[in-house]
Amino acid sequence: MILGNSPIKLSNWEEKLDQSDKIANKDDFFNHAISLNLRNSIFVDNTANELIAKEYSRYLENSIGVVTCNKIAASDLLSNYLKLKNISRKYGSSFLYETNVGAGLPVIDTLNNLVASGDQIIEIQAVLSGSLNFIFNNFKKGISFYEVTKTAQINGFTEPDPKIDLSGVDVARKILILARESGLNIEFDEIENNSFLPDDSIHATDNESFFNSLKKNDSHFNNLLESAEKKNSKLKYVATLKNGKASVGLKEIPKNHDFYNLKGSDNIVLFYTNRYKNQPLIVKGAGAGGEVTASGIFADIIRIGKK
Amino acid sequence: MILGNSPIKLSNWEEKLDQSDKIANKDDFFNHAISLNLRNSIFVDNTANELIAKEYSRYLENSIGVVTCNKIAASDLLSNYLKLKNISRKYGSSFLYETNVGAGLPVIDTLNNLVASGDQIIEIQAVLSGSLNFIFNNFKKGISFYEVTKTAQINGFTEPDPKIDLSGVDVARKILILARESGLNIEFDEIENNSFLPDDSIHATDNESFFNSLKKNDSHFNNLLESAEKKNSKLKYVATLKNGKASVGLKEIPKNHDFYNLKGSDNIVLFYTNRYKNQPLIVKGAGAGGEVTASGIFADIIRIGKK
């Protein structure tokens, strides 16, 4: 890693990093940040790493803001989530993670503004997975579910282990975060996960057996598709929060529903609240990808800068 | 008016106001605010009054934040708009007007976050008028345009003078504000206004002659409707910003367009940017009404409180 108090140029950061003989070490990094003793320090975590997520508390306790697209902290045990929130309040240090849901889309900020201004969340409906969108947008008669998933994996639209996406774990983390920001004190294992996978896919222990199970269960997936098409509906993987309960699962979405025409990596969130009762407040747009995530991270940094 | 430094109860404010013999006076109000010498004062303007809009500068110069749903200041002469922005920066006092466009919807804040984080606005398409939505949603074969407009006026969905809505002035102000927040230095009279009104409606000088002209030009409006229906399209009043130019006007919106199924008082804004290039970032929801506007005002107040 590189430590210093002069800016690192974008033109040669890779070279500089290669030249550095300093082994990455989170304690050295923390101590360096403290020793610089700057007024506006922000710790930015662009990893998906659990160990780095454990670092936030000591930065916040030292009045250093934390900005992160890493979902682990906000979807951790409720006690850890609340602890970070409390530390952030106590030390007046911002803890922002807008990019945890919908990348750069203003989802969490909008939700926070609604709740802070006294509105109550009645229901949230959302499509929050770029990978599952890609898979179900391309799953059509004549192409097997196995083939579509393989293509998604090869093109980098899924995690290297596609079961993380297909099992709904990633989407469940996101609706957990929205539920908590709505004021609900719930744990990850309270989220109802209605899996569309057959049993042997769920229990597959490696990529090869997972893909084999998809191939073997071809008719299972075709049945899901046929059932939706019979009703002039499309398959979408939906997260819901209603009556204090969160759930994720595959749904048949009819024409005229706001989810029906969702393209590419678009995410969409529908907020039904006391004020937006009949027609929801909707945020929609690209919800995955490096550029829009970086944009959301940058917006969070600017939010802290404006304080 | 009532001046004081103790809270005014929601249960008896009307009674208290009736009992007060103090005549409303903006200088007394300003002097009182200054004399209180509080750390977190905010001047909230919920009028649509031009004289009140002229007050903002002296509050901002005294480090008192301004929150307003009054569109007059932000859609005033460019020099006045820029002056307020400069004073706000110079004295570190917030000047927030999220509710100027789309009431409580996060339109201006989202735009500001995009621009501040280095994104560039390529195009904005928006439906921003609750009154024109109501009118064109209810204008169908068998009902004259005159009747629909009259109903809208009687039900309070238009300004008392409905020409303000139908001429597009209100929508033009809103796209002007979005254009300026996008970084364009433009004046109100640079906005192209493609009016759908016939000449004698445009030149009507009072409500009676305006409504008479609508009645007289029945076939003009029916032609607009028939032309749209022939193309399986719906009429929507659209504001556009593209290539540095803003315009407002009636458009024929085809099926599958995001504007097609817009209901009630819903507003919608599509942001096409460098990052949201092919599919826009969309914000949609109720964009008019006391409750959602109050909610947006409150969210702005909280934004200042968090600083």
XYZ file of C-alpha atoms in Angstrom:
614
model
C 0.000 0.000 0.000
C 0.981 3.658 -0.176
C 0.912 5.993 2.820
C 1.618 9.694 2.515
C 0.215 13.125 2.932
C 0.687 14.311 -0.632
C -1.877 13.562 -3.361
C -1.455 10.417 -5.439
C -1.679 11.198 -9.147
C -4.264 9.294 -11.166
C -1.747 9.007 -14.001
C 0.771 6.882 -12.103
C -0.922 5.359 -9.044
C -0.496 1.809 -10.345
C 3.194 2.273 -10.943
C 3.620 3.880 -7.515
C 1.723 1.040 -5.884
C 3.913 -1.536 -7.660
C 7.038 0.275 -6.504
C 5.941 0.493 -2.880
C 7.401 -2.180 -0.596
C 4.887 -1.446 2.178
C 2.649 -4.446 2.844
C -1.036 -3.534 3.253
C -1.797 -3.333 6.954
C -4.956 -1.915 8.490
C -3.323 -0.823 11.754
C -0.591 1.135 9.989
C -3.245 2.706 7.782
C -5.346 3.721 10.791
C -2.362 5.063 12.749
C -1.230 7.066 9.749
C -4.707 8.598 9.337
C -4.720 9.586 13.020
C -1.162 10.963 12.940
C -2.034 13.246 9.992
C -4.582 14.848 12.337
C -6.565 16.471 9.518
C -9.869 18.204 10.100
C -11.883 16.522 7.337
C -10.611 12.962 7.074
C -12.882 10.375 5.501
C -12.240 6.628 5.435
C -13.514 5.292 2.096
C -14.025 1.525 1.813
C -14.512 0.262 -1.738
C -13.961 -3.382 -0.844
C -16.499 -6.122 -0.109
C -14.255 -7.290 2.722
C -15.505 -8.262 6.180
C -12.257 -7.366 7.981
C -12.317 -3.851 6.554
C -15.954 -3.438 7.638
C -14.810 -4.177 11.214
C -12.534 -1.117 11.013
C -15.315 1.490 10.802
C -15.936 1.877 14.528
C -12.447 3.049 15.397
C -12.443 5.584 12.579
C -15.859 6.924 13.632
C -14.723 7.073 17.284
C -11.883 9.313 16.169
C -14.274 11.654 14.342
C -13.276 10.333 10.942
C -16.268 9.892 8.619
C -16.848 6.576 6.859
C -18.125 6.213 3.278
C -18.585 2.717 1.912
C -20.198 0.637 -0.810
C -19.389 -2.474 1.260
C -22.748 -3.892 2.434
C -21.324 -6.015 5.231
C -21.522 -3.491 8.094
C -25.065 -2.269 7.436
C -26.358 -5.828 6.921
C -24.410 -7.277 9.863
C -26.006 -8.319 13.177
C -28.488 -5.689 14.311
C -26.393 -4.963 17.419
C -23.347 -4.109 15.277
C -25.394 -1.935 12.925
C -26.915 -0.030 15.866
C -23.502 0.290 17.527
C -22.049 1.983 14.448
C -25.078 4.289 14.214
C -24.631 5.238 17.874
C -20.903 5.873 17.552
C -21.571 8.010 14.489
C -24.101 10.082 16.446
C -21.968 10.299 19.592
C -18.806 11.493 17.839
C -20.583 13.526 15.144
C -18.806 11.541 12.438
C -20.790 10.683 9.298
C -21.372 7.036 8.355
C -22.719 6.981 4.793
C -23.431 3.969 2.546
C -25.824 5.224 -0.153
C -24.192 2.846 -2.677
C -25.193 -0.236 -0.633
C -28.549 -0.187 -2.430
C -28.904 0.799 -6.096
C -25.318 2.084 -6.476
C -25.488 5.840 -7.227
C -29.287 6.058 -7.133
C -30.634 8.254 -4.315
C -32.404 5.403 -2.499
C -31.158 5.534 1.111
C -30.973 9.342 1.166
C -34.560 9.602 -0.092
C -35.707 7.063 2.500
C -33.832 8.927 5.271
C -35.414 12.241 4.255
C -38.896 10.703 4.290
C -38.444 9.151 7.723
C -36.633 12.153 9.235
C -39.405 14.494 8.103
C -42.030 12.361 9.837
C -43.344 10.203 7.021
C -44.060 6.527 7.636
C -43.095 3.733 5.294
C -46.098 1.558 4.475
C -44.498 -0.652 1.851
C -41.341 -0.938 -0.238
C -41.241 -2.923 -3.465
C -37.943 -3.130 -5.294
C -35.930 -4.829 -7.987
C -32.348 -4.567 -6.784
C -30.213 -7.128 -8.581
C -28.471 -6.335 -11.856
C -27.372 -9.972 -12.238
C -30.856 -11.442 -11.721
C -32.286 -8.802 -14.100
C -29.809 -9.846 -16.753
C -30.613 -13.519 -16.269
C -34.412 -13.188 -16.342
C -34.369 -10.630 -19.189
C -32.458 -13.131 -21.323
C -34.226 -16.313 -20.239
C -36.550 -17.048 -23.188
C -37.947 -20.021 -25.002
C -35.143 -21.840 -26.795
C -32.426 -20.840 -24.319
C -31.982 -22.932 -21.205
C -31.719 -21.350 -17.777
C -28.336 -23.035 -17.440
C -27.031 -21.365 -20.609
C -28.271 -17.900 -19.579
C -26.663 -18.191 -16.148
C -23.390 -19.441 -17.657
C -23.364 -16.474 -20.067
C -24.051 -14.078 -17.202
C -21.165 -15.554 -15.239
C -18.734 -15.469 -18.184
C -19.603 -11.824 -18.903
C -19.022 -10.872 -15.277
C -22.661 -10.018 -14.545
C -22.734 -12.396 -11.577
C -20.396 -12.990 -8.669
C -17.688 -15.548 -9.514
C -19.879 -17.859 -7.405
C -23.272 -17.219 -9.085
C -25.119 -18.940 -6.226
C -24.628 -15.763 -4.160
C -26.843 -13.935 -6.672
C -29.278 -16.735 -7.503
C -29.909 -17.666 -3.889
C -31.101 -14.104 -3.258
C -28.586 -13.424 -0.457
C -27.396 -10.204 -2.069
C -30.928 -8.850 -2.547
C -31.893 -9.935 0.982
C -29.006 -7.859 2.369
C -30.268 -4.836 0.465
C -33.880 -5.069 1.652
C -32.534 -5.642 5.188
C -30.695 -2.306 4.951
C -33.813 -0.519 3.625
C -35.912 -2.093 6.391
C -33.469 -0.888 9.051
C -33.315 2.622 7.560
C -37.133 2.586 7.653
C -36.869 2.166 11.419
C -37.315 -1.593 11.774
C -35.013 -3.465 14.113
C -34.697 -6.712 12.189
C -32.050 -9.347 11.633
C -30.958 -10.924 8.364
C -32.443 -14.319 9.228
C -35.890 -12.768 9.717
C -36.094 -12.068 5.987
C -38.321 -14.565 4.198
C -36.402 -16.023 1.269
C -38.718 -17.742 -1.204
C -36.109 -19.457 -3.329
C -36.909 -20.300 -6.934
C -34.045 -22.791 -7.011
C -34.661 -26.534 -6.806
C -33.334 -28.319 -3.717
C -30.200 -29.764 -5.286
C -29.165 -26.299 -6.569
C -29.636 -24.860 -3.095
C -27.470 -27.567 -1.601
C -24.750 -27.514 -4.266
C -21.390 -26.943 -2.620
C -19.313 -25.803 -5.590
C -19.762 -24.080 -8.954
C -19.583 -27.265 -10.982
C -22.287 -29.111 -9.068
C -24.374 -25.912 -9.000
C -24.262 -25.583 -12.791
C -24.944 -29.311 -13.179
C -28.029 -28.950 -11.013
C -29.256 -26.058 -13.202
C -28.808 -28.237 -16.300
C -30.537 -31.196 -14.683
C -33.532 -29.114 -13.581
C -34.168 -27.613 -16.993
C -37.899 -28.377 -16.870
C -38.255 -26.757 -13.413
C -37.029 -23.420 -14.794
C -39.004 -23.778 -18.039
C -42.157 -24.272 -15.974
C -41.517 -20.995 -14.146
C -41.132 -19.218 -17.488
C -44.199 -20.816 -19.077
C -46.379 -20.014 -16.081
C -45.426 -16.329 -16.293
C -45.859 -16.154 -20.060
C -49.309 -17.712 -19.855
C -50.324 -14.719 -17.719
C -48.625 -12.223 -20.091
C -46.208 -11.577 -17.252
C -42.450 -11.348 -16.904
C -40.280 -12.933 -14.217
C -38.589 -10.419 -11.911
C -36.729 -11.001 -8.661
C -38.475 -8.741 -6.175
C -37.713 -7.542 -2.638
C -40.649 -6.457 -0.501
C -41.094 -4.777 2.870
C -44.649 -4.738 4.189
C -46.235 -4.747 7.653
C -42.811 -4.922 9.240
C -41.850 -8.027 7.277
C -39.246 -8.288 4.548
C -39.112 -10.938 1.849
C -37.333 -11.711 -1.410
C -38.386 -13.973 -4.234
C -39.243 -14.435 -7.892
C -42.534 -12.878 -8.994
C -44.691 -12.852 -12.095
C -45.015 -9.177 -13.036
C -48.008 -8.230 -15.213
C -48.016 -5.571 -17.948
C -48.530 -1.997 -16.732
C -46.646 -2.732 -13.519
C -43.707 -0.371 -13.021
C -41.352 -3.386 -12.970
C -42.463 -4.838 -16.314
C -40.213 -2.821 -18.647
C -37.072 -2.847 -16.518
C -34.013 -3.039 -18.770
C -30.309 -3.773 -18.496
C -28.835 -3.232 -15.050
C -31.669 -0.915 -13.984
C -32.856 -1.050 -10.399
C -36.164 0.352 -9.207
C -37.542 1.149 -5.762
C -41.194 1.954 -5.001
C -41.839 3.730 -1.698
C -45.447 3.612 -0.504
C -45.720 5.946 2.487
C -48.325 7.916 4.390
C -47.697 10.775 1.969
C -47.195 8.681 -1.173
C -50.087 6.359 -0.489
C -51.870 5.526 -3.729
C -49.066 6.193 -6.160
C -45.566 5.460 -4.838
C -42.470 7.645 -4.887
C -40.226 5.904 -7.420
C -36.472 5.963 -7.958
C -35.193 4.095 -11.012
C -31.976 3.833 -12.994
C -28.710 1.946 -13.443
C -28.107 0.237 -10.110
C -24.847 -1.561 -10.776
C -21.497 -0.888 -12.378
C -18.237 0.785 -11.447
C -19.004 4.252 -12.759
C -22.385 4.803 -11.077
C -21.087 3.257 -7.840
C -18.066 5.577 -7.861
C -20.455 8.451 -8.492
C -22.512 7.506 -5.433
C -19.384 7.191 -3.286
C -18.278 10.629 -4.459
C -21.724 12.100 -3.675
C -21.458 10.701 -0.117
C -17.976 12.248 0.261
C -19.377 15.602 -0.882
C -22.272 15.270 1.593
C -19.699 15.029 4.398
C -17.689 17.882 2.903
C -20.771 20.120 2.994
C -21.304 19.555 6.711
C -48.607 38.294 12.639
C -47.142 36.766 15.793
C -43.594 37.451 16.994
C -42.126 35.694 19.964
C -39.412 33.385 21.145
C -41.624 30.694 22.601
C -43.105 27.916 20.456
C -46.536 28.449 18.886
C -48.804 25.497 19.585
C -50.365 23.759 16.588
C -53.606 23.443 18.566
C -54.280 27.169 18.877
C -52.174 29.047 16.326
C -55.239 30.307 14.424
C -56.843 31.679 17.581
C -53.548 33.302 18.605
C -53.141 34.845 15.172
C -56.685 36.239 15.301
C -56.015 37.718 18.738
C -52.757 39.390 17.700
C -53.040 43.074 16.827
C -49.620 43.130 15.177
C -49.893 43.922 11.444
C -47.680 41.705 9.258
C -44.502 43.611 8.469
C -41.391 42.136 6.892
C -38.967 44.576 8.516
C -40.272 43.873 12.003
C -40.079 40.161 11.253
C -36.467 40.463 10.064
C -35.409 42.639 13.002
C -37.007 40.233 15.444
C -35.172 37.275 13.882
C -31.873 39.163 14.173
C -32.543 40.298 17.740
C -33.198 36.712 18.867
C -29.600 36.002 17.794
C -30.099 32.224 17.637
C -27.481 29.882 16.247
C -29.689 27.903 13.893
C -32.295 30.304 12.513
C -34.006 29.410 9.262
C -36.316 31.695 7.295
C -39.049 29.523 5.754
C -41.110 31.048 2.937
C -44.273 29.131 2.067
C -45.794 31.943 0.020
C -45.753 32.493 -3.744
C -45.110 36.164 -3.099
C -42.557 38.263 -4.977
C -41.950 40.720 -2.127
C -41.104 37.893 0.254
C -38.684 36.432 -2.294
C -36.835 39.769 -2.260
C -36.194 39.250 1.478
C -33.896 36.244 1.109
C -30.649 38.144 0.559
C -30.690 39.975 3.873
C -31.430 36.786 5.795
C -28.620 34.939 4.013
C -26.221 37.843 4.625
C -26.933 37.470 8.327
C -26.138 33.738 8.241
C -29.792 32.769 8.440
C -30.626 29.868 6.123
C -33.524 30.150 3.673
C -35.926 27.309 2.794
C -38.665 28.010 0.286
C -41.228 26.464 -2.036
C -41.656 29.891 -3.664
C -40.264 29.578 -7.218
C -39.840 33.316 -7.801
C -36.264 33.753 -6.569
C -34.751 30.757 -8.364
C -36.567 31.579 -11.624
C -35.885 35.342 -11.385
C -33.362 37.190 -13.563
C -30.131 35.207 -13.790
C -28.209 38.000 -12.042
C -30.522 37.783 -9.005
C -30.328 33.984 -8.894
C -26.515 34.087 -9.056
C -26.383 36.850 -6.444
C -28.334 34.709 -3.950
C -26.107 31.706 -4.695
C -23.021 33.846 -4.068
C -24.325 35.327 -0.821
C -25.225 31.824 0.365
C -21.678 30.622 -0.365
C -20.003 33.731 1.088
C -21.861 33.662 4.396
C -22.127 29.887 4.666
C -25.903 30.109 4.943
C -27.976 27.443 3.172
C -30.421 28.443 0.439
C -32.635 25.413 -0.278
C -35.664 25.150 -2.585
C -36.117 21.420 -3.309
C -39.917 21.906 -3.421
C -39.674 24.313 -6.385
C -39.702 21.309 -8.704
C -41.789 18.205 -7.983
C -42.751 19.209 -4.403
C -41.202 16.643 -2.002
C -39.580 14.526 -4.726
C -35.767 14.474 -4.559
C -35.283 16.220 -7.914
C -32.973 19.188 -7.238
C -30.936 17.322 -4.614
C -30.376 14.413 -7.012
C -29.369 16.827 -9.778
C -26.999 18.668 -7.420
C -25.367 15.398 -6.329
C -24.846 14.342 -9.957
C -23.288 17.661 -10.956
C -21.213 18.056 -7.765
C -19.751 14.574 -8.208
C -18.594 15.422 -11.736
C -21.382 13.999 -13.874
C -22.639 15.941 -16.873
C -26.280 16.408 -17.770
C -26.937 15.393 -21.366
C -30.706 15.710 -21.382
C -33.623 16.199 -18.999
C -37.166 15.193 -19.916
C -39.896 15.896 -17.403
C -43.609 16.116 -16.758
C -43.917 18.707 -14.017
C -47.452 20.042 -13.918
C -50.150 18.450 -11.798
C -52.825 20.710 -13.326
C -51.911 19.924 -16.944
C -51.722 16.208 -16.062
C -55.223 16.365 -14.639
C -56.546 18.191 -17.697
C -54.989 15.906 -20.313
C -55.758 12.719 -18.336
C -59.443 13.691 -18.353
C -59.665 15.121 -21.879
C -61.386 12.328 -23.810
C -63.817 11.933 -26.663
C -67.214 13.280 -25.604
C -65.856 15.831 -23.121
C -64.811 19.217 -24.442
C -61.478 20.751 -23.518
C -63.416 23.693 -22.124
C -65.379 21.441 -19.755
C -62.271 19.628 -18.513
C -60.458 22.888 -17.812
C -63.509 24.333 -16.052
C -63.728 21.212 -13.846
C -60.024 21.454 -13.064
C -60.436 25.091 -12.043
C -63.522 24.436 -9.892
C -61.756 21.574 -8.096
C -58.744 23.754 -7.372
C -56.365 21.778 -9.587
C -55.374 24.927 -11.490
C -54.396 28.411 -10.387
C -57.440 30.692 -9.960
C -56.273 32.101 -13.312
C -55.914 28.832 -15.283
C -53.995 30.598 -18.062
C -50.906 30.528 -15.813
C -50.979 26.727 -16.045
C -52.193 26.332 -19.624
C -49.736 28.859 -21.047
C -46.886 26.730 -19.664
C -45.369 29.553 -17.591
C -45.285 27.456 -14.435
C -43.573 24.505 -16.155
C -41.164 26.869 -17.913
C -40.084 28.240 -14.517
C -39.407 24.710 -13.298
C -37.267 23.659 -16.262
C -35.437 26.995 -15.965
C -34.506 26.083 -12.395
C -33.346 22.591 -13.425
C -31.330 24.095 -16.287
C -29.594 26.515 -13.926
C -28.883 23.767 -11.372
C -27.378 21.777 -14.271
C -24.865 24.589 -14.693
C -26.468 26.583 -17.525
C -26.595 30.353 -17.230
C -29.925 30.981 -18.932
C -32.778 33.458 -18.626
C -36.490 32.733 -18.544
C -37.127 34.284 -21.973
C -34.620 31.920 -23.583
C -36.956 28.994 -22.927
C -38.788 27.919 -26.054
C -42.518 27.827 -25.305
C -44.423 25.862 -27.941
C -47.933 26.773 -26.903
C -50.797 24.434 -27.735
C -53.305 27.271 -27.214
C -54.926 29.032 -30.158
C -54.047 32.729 -30.606
C -57.183 34.167 -29.045
C -56.687 32.064 -25.892
C -53.120 33.295 -25.620
C -54.269 36.904 -25.905
C -57.294 36.603 -23.599
C -57.011 39.217 -20.862
C -59.419 37.805 -18.273
C -60.826 34.445 -17.149
C -64.160 34.909 -18.937
C -62.699 35.674 -22.349
C -60.128 32.878 -21.822
C -62.839 30.284 -21.170
C -64.887 31.637 -24.099
C -61.904 31.189 -26.389
C -61.521 27.565 -25.196
C -65.193 26.933 -26.004
C -64.930 28.624 -29.418
C -61.835 26.618 -30.375
C -63.334 23.237 -29.557
C -62.245 21.687 -32.850
C -58.641 22.892 -32.368
C -58.351 20.899 -29.145
C -60.229 17.900 -30.558
C -57.752 17.806 -33.434
C -54.851 17.612 -30.976
C -56.541 14.693 -29.213
C -57.430 12.824 -32.417
C -53.924 13.189 -33.806
C -52.470 11.623 -30.639
C -55.040 8.831 -30.514
C -54.414 7.908 -34.152
C -50.799 7.188 -33.148
C -51.883 5.250 -30.022
C -50.320 8.050 -28.035
C -51.353 10.211 -25.097
C -51.022 13.972 -24.760
C -48.572 15.088 -22.055
C -47.151 18.512 -21.357
C -43.391 17.996 -21.405
C -40.381 20.087 -20.374
C -37.069 19.327 -22.071
C -33.471 20.399 -21.613
C -31.095 19.321 -24.372
C -27.905 20.718 -25.900
C -28.098 23.700 -23.591
C -31.606 24.589 -24.717
C -34.809 24.345 -22.689
C -38.314 24.055 -24.070
C -41.848 23.294 -22.947
C -44.795 22.069 -24.959
C -47.469 19.452 -25.547
C -46.201 16.128 -26.895
C -47.708 12.919 -28.210
C -46.311 10.192 -25.957
C -46.285 6.654 -27.366
C -46.915 3.459 -25.384
C -43.855 2.071 -23.547
C -42.553 5.600 -22.920
C -42.024 6.267 -19.215
C -44.499 9.169 -19.432
C -47.380 7.135 -20.893
C -48.905 5.769 -17.673
C -48.498 8.880 -15.527
C -51.452 9.176 -13.155
C -53.039 11.763 -10.876
C -50.726 14.514 -9.734
C -47.598 12.453 -10.434
C -44.534 14.221 -11.764
C -41.622 12.464 -13.433
C -38.082 13.543 -14.258
C -35.697 11.629 -16.541
C -32.007 12.516 -16.172
C -29.792 11.408 -19.063
C -26.194 11.992 -18.012
C -22.706 10.797 -18.878
C -23.227 8.047 -16.297
C -26.892 7.360 -17.002
C -26.514 7.461 -20.763
C -28.729 4.818 -22.316
C -31.267 4.393 -19.561
C -32.008 7.534 -17.544
C -32.048 8.031 -13.781
C -35.748 8.506 -13.005
C -37.533 10.149 -10.089
C -41.328 9.825 -10.081
C -44.184 10.420 -7.662
C -46.770 12.899 -6.414
C -45.401 16.298 -7.387
C -48.126 18.580 -6.044
C -50.230 18.991 -2.930
C -49.851 20.481 0.512
C -48.669 17.377 2.329
C -45.836 16.352 -0.005
C -44.735 19.980 -0.350
C -44.651 20.396 3.447
C -42.667 17.164 3.602
C -40.106 18.554 1.157
C -39.848 21.820 3.101
C -39.274 19.820 6.267
C -36.590 17.700 4.590
C -34.782 20.917 3.551
C -34.976 22.222 7.126
C -33.496 18.958 8.385
C -30.709 19.186 5.762
C -29.712 22.521 7.286
C -30.061 21.139 10.814
C -27.590 18.358 9.957
C -24.918 20.817 8.859
